[in-house]
mmCIF file of C-alpha atoms and ligand atoms in Angstrom:
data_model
loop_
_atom_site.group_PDB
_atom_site.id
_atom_site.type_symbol
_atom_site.label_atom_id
_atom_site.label_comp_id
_atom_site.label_asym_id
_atom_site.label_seq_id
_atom_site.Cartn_x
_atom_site.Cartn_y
_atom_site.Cartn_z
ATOM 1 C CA UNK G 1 0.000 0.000 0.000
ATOM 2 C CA UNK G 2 1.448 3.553 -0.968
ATOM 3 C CA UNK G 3 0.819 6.849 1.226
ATOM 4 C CA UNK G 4 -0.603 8.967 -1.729
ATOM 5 C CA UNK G 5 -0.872 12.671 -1.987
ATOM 6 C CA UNK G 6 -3.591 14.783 -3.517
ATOM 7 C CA UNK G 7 -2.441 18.304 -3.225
ATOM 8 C CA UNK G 8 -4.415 21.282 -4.996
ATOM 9 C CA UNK G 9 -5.198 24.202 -5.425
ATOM 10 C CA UNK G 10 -8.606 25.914 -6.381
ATOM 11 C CA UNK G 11 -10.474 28.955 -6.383
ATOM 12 C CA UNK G 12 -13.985 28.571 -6.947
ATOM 13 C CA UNK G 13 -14.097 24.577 -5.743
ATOM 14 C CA UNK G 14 -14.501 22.899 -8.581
ATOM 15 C CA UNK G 15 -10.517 21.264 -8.431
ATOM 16 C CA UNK G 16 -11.231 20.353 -4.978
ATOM 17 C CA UNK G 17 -14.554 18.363 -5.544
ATOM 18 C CA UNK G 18 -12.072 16.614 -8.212
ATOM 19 C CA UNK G 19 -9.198 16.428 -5.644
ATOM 20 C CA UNK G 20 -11.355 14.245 -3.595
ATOM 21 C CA UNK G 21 -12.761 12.100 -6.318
ATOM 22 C CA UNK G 22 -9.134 11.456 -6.765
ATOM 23 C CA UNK G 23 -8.370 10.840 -3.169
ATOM 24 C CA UNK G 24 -11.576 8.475 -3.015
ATOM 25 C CA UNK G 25 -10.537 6.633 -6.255
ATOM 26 C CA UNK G 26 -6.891 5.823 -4.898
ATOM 27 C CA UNK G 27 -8.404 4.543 -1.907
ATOM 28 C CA UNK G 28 -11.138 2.135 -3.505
ATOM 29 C CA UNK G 29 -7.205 1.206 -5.210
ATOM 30 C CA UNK G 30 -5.967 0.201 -2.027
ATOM 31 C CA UNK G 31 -3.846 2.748 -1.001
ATOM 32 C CA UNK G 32 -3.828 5.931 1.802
ATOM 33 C CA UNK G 33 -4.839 8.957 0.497
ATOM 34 C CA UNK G 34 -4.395 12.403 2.004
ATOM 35 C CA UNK G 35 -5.869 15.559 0.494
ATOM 36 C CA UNK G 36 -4.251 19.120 0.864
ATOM 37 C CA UNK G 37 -5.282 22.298 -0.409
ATOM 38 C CA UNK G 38 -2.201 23.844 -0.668
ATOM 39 C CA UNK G 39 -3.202 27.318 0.495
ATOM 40 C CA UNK G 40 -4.184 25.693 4.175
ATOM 41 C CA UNK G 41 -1.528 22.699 4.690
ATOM 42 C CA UNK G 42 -2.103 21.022 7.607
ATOM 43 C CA UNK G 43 0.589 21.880 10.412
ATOM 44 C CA UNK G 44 3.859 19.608 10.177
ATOM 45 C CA UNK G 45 2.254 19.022 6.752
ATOM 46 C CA UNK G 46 5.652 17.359 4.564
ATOM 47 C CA UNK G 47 6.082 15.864 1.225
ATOM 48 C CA UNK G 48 8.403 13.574 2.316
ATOM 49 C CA UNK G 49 5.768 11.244 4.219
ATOM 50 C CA UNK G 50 4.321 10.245 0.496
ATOM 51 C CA UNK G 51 5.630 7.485 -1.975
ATOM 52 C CA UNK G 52 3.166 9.328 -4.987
ATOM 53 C CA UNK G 53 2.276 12.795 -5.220
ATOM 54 C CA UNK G 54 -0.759 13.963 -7.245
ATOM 55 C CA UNK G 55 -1.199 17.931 -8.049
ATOM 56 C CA UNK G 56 -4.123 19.315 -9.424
ATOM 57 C CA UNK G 57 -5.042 23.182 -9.695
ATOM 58 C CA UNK G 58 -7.249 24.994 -12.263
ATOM 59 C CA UNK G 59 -6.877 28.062 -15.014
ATOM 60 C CA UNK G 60 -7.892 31.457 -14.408
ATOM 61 C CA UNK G 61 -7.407 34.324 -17.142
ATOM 62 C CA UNK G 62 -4.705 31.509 -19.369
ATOM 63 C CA UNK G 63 -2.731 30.278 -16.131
ATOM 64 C CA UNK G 64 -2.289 28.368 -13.485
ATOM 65 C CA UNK G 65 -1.685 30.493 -10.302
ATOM 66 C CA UNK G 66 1.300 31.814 -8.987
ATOM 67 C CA UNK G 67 0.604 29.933 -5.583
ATOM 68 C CA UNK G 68 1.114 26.667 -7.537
ATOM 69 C CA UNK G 69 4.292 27.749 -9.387
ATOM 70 C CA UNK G 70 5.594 28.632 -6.076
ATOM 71 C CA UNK G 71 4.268 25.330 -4.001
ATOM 72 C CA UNK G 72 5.904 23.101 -7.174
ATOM 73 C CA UNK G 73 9.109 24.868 -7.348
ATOM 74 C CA UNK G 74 9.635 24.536 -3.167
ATOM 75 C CA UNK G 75 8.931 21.001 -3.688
ATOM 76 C CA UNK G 76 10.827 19.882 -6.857
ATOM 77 C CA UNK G 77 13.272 17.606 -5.150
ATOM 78 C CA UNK G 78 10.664 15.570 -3.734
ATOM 79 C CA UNK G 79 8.321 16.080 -6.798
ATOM 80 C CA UNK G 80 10.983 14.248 -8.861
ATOM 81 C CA UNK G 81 11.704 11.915 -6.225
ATOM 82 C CA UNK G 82 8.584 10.101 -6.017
ATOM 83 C CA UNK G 83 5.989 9.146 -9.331
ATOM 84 C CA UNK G 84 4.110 12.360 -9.457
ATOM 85 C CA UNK G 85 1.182 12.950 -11.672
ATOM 86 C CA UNK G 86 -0.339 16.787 -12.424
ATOM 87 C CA UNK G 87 -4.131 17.137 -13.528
ATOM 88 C CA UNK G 88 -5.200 20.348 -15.014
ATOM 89 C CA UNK G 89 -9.020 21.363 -14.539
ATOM 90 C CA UNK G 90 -10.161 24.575 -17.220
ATOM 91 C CA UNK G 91 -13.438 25.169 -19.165
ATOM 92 C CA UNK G 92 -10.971 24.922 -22.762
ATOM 93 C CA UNK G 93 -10.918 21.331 -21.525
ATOM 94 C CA UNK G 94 -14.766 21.480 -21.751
ATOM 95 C CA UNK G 95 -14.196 23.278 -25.608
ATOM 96 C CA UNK G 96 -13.512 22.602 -29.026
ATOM 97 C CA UNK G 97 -10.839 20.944 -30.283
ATOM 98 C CA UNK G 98 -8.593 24.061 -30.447
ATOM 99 C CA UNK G 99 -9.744 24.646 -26.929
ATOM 100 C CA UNK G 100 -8.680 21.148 -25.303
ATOM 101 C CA UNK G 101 -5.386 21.724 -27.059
ATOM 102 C CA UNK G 102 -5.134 25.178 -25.349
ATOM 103 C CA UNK G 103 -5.613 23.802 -21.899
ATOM 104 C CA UNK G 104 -3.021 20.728 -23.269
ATOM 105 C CA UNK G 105 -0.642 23.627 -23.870
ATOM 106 C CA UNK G 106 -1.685 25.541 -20.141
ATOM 107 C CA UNK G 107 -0.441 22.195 -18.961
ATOM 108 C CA UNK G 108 2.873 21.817 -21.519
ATOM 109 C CA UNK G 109 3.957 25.975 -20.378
ATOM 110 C CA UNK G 110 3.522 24.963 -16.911
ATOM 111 C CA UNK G 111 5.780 22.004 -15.954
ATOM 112 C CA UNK G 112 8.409 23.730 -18.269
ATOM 113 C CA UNK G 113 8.317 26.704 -16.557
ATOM 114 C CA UNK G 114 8.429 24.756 -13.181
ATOM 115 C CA UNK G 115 11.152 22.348 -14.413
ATOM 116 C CA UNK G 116 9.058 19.432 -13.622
ATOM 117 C CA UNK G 117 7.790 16.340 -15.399
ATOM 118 C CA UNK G 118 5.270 14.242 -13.694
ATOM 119 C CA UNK G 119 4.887 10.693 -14.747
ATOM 120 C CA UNK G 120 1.074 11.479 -15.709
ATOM 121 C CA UNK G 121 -0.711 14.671 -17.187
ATOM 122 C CA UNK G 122 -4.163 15.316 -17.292
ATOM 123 C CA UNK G 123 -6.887 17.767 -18.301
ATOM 124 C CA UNK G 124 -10.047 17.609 -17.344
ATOM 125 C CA UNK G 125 -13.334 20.109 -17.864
ATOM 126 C CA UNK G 126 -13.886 21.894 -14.774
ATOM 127 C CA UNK G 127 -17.333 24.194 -14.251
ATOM 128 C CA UNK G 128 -19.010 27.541 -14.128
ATOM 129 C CA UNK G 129 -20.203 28.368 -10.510
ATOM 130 C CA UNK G 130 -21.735 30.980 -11.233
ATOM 131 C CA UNK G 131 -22.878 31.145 -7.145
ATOM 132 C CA UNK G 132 -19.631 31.400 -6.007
ATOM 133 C CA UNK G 133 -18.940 34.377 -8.140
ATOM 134 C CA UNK G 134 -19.645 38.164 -7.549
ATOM 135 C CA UNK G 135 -21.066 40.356 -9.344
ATOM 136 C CA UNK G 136 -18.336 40.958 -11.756
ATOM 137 C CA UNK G 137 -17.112 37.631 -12.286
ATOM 138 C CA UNK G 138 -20.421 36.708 -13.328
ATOM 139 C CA UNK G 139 -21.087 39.382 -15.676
ATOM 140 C CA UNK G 140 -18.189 38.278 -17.049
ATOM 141 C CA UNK G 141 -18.093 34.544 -16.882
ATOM 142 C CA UNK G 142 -21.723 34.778 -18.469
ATOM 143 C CA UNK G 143 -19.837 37.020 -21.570
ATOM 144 C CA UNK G 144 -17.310 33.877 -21.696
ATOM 145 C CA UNK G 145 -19.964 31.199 -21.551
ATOM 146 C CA UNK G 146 -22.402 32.936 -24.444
ATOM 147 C CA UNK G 147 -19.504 33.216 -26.679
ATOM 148 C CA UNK G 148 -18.364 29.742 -26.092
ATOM 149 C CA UNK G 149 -21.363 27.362 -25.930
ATOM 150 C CA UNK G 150 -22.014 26.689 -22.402
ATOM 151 C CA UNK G 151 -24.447 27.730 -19.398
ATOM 152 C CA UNK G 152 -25.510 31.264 -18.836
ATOM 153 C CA UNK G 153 -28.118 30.286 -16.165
ATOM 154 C CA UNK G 154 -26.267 32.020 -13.239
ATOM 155 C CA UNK G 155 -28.824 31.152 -10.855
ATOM 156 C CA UNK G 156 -27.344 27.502 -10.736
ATOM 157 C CA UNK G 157 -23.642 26.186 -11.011
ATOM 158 C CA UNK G 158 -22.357 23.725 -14.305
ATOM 159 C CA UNK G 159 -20.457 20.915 -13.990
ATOM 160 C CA UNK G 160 -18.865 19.118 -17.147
ATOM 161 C CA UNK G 161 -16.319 17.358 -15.669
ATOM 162 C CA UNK G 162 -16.015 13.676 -16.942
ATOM 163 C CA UNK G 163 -15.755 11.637 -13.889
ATOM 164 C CA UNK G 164 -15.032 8.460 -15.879
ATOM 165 C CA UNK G 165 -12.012 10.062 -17.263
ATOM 166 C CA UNK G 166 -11.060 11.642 -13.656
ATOM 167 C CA UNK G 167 -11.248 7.450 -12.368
ATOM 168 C CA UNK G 168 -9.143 6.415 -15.419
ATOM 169 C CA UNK G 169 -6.338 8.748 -14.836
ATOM 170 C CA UNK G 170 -6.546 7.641 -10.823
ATOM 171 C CA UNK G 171 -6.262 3.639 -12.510
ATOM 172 C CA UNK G 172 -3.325 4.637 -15.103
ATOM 173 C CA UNK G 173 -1.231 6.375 -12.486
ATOM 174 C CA UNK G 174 -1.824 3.743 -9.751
ATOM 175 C CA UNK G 175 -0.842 1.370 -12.788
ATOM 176 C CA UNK G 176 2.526 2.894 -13.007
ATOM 177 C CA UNK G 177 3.584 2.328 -9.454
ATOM 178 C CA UNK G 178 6.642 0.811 -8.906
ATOM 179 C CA UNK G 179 6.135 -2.823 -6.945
ATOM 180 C CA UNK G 180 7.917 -1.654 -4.127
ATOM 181 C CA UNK G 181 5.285 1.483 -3.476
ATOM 182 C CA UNK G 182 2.123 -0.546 -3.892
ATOM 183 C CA UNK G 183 3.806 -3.645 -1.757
ATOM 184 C CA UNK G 184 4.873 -1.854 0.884
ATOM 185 C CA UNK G 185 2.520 -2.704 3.165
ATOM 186 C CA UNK G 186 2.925 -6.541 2.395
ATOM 187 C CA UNK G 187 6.710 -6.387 2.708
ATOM 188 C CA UNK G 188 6.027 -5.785 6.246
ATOM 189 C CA UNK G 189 4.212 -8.834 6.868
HETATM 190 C C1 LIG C 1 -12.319 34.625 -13.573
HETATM 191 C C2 LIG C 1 -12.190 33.311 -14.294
HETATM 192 C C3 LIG C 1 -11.289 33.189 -15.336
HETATM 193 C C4 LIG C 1 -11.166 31.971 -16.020
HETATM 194 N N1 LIG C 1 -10.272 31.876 -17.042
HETATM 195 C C5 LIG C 1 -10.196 30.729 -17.745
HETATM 196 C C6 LIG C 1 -9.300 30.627 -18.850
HETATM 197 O O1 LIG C 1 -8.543 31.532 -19.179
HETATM 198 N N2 LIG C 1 -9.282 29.459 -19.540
HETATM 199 C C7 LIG C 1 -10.085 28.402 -19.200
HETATM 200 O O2 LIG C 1 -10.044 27.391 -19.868
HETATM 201 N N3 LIG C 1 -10.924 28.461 -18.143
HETATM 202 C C8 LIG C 1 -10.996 29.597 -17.415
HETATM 203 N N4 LIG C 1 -11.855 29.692 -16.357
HETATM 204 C C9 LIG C 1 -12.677 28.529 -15.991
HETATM 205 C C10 LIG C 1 -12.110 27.786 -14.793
HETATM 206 O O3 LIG C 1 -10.888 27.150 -15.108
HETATM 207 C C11 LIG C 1 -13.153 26.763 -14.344
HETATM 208 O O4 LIG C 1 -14.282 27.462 -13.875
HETATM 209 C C12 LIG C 1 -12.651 25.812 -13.289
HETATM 210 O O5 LIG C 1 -13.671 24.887 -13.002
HETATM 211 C C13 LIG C 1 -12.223 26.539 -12.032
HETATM 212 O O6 LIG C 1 -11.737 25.601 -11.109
HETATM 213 P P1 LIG C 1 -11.690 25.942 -9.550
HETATM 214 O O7 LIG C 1 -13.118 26.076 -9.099
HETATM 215 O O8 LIG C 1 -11.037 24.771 -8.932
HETATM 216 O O9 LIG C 1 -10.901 27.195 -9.390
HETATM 217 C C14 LIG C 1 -11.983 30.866 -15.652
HETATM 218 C C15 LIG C 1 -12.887 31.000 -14.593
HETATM 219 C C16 LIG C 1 -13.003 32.192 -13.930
HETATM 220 C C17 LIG C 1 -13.994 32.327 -12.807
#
């Protein structure tokens, strides 16, 4: 059994509520999961007590946030230490075509800038909650969501995250665990 981190970062929730699918998934897997969201780390919270690390954190305005950059870069030693795996959660990945590849590209830009290269990468559609937002935000998310297809009821939040594909990344990454992270539990016996 491998000690498994989920850490993220979100703004309006949506990465979260996929952070914990995650969490839940690698657990029906076998394994111990702990969730972080990196902006409130629990105290004598360290990277070293995992044998995986997951990250996941969302796009605002073309990026991932600064917050992230900073949390991978502090953590790079143990990020390439351990199989790490990075999902990615925008509404491009909810898009056309030329949209998905954009948020495939917000992914590509990111690692490079952070000089990091997790073992899996993975995009997934993330949602408009339009409850969380103020008054501007809507207004504006509303503009974004005519002009591309989606919701513009902003009494209600939209999901269009695939959970299917948010289980299948879980499977593929547990997949690629060395023997001696997802045995060592048994070694102990
Ligand atoms: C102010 C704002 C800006 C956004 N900018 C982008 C963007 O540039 N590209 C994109 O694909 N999605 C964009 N989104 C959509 C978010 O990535 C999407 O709502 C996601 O589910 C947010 O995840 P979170 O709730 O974990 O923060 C934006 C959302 C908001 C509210």
């Amino acid at each position: 059994m491998a000690k498994i981190l989920i850490a993220y970062d979100t703004t309006e929730g949506q990465t979260r509520k996929i952070a914990q699918s995650v969490g839940d998934s690698v657990r029906r897997g076998g394994h111990d999961a702990q969730v972080v969201d990196i902006r409130r780390p629990p105290s004598g919270f360290a990277l070293d007590a995992f044998d995986a690390i997951v990250v996941g954190a969302s796009i605002h305005l073309g990026k991932h946030s600064r917050r992230l950059l900073k949390f991978v870069r502090r953590h790079q030693v143990r990020l390439k230490a351990v199989p790490s795996a990075f999902f990615s959660v925008s509404l491009s990945a909810a898009g056309s075509d030329k949209e998905k590849a954009d948020a495939k590209r917000f992914v590509e830009e990111f690692v490079q800038q952070a000089d990091w290269s997790p073992t899996v990468k993975a995009t997934f559609a993330g949602g408009l909650r339009y409850r969380e937002y103020g008054v501007l935000k809507r207004w504006m998310m509303k503009k974004i969501a005519k002009a591309g297809g989606k919701d513009t009821d902003a009494s209600k939040n939209h999901e269009y995250t695939d959970w299917t594909a948010v289980e299948q990344f879980v499977r593929s990454f547990l997949a690629g665990l060395e023997p001696r992270q997802t045995e060592k539990g048994d070694s102990k016996l």
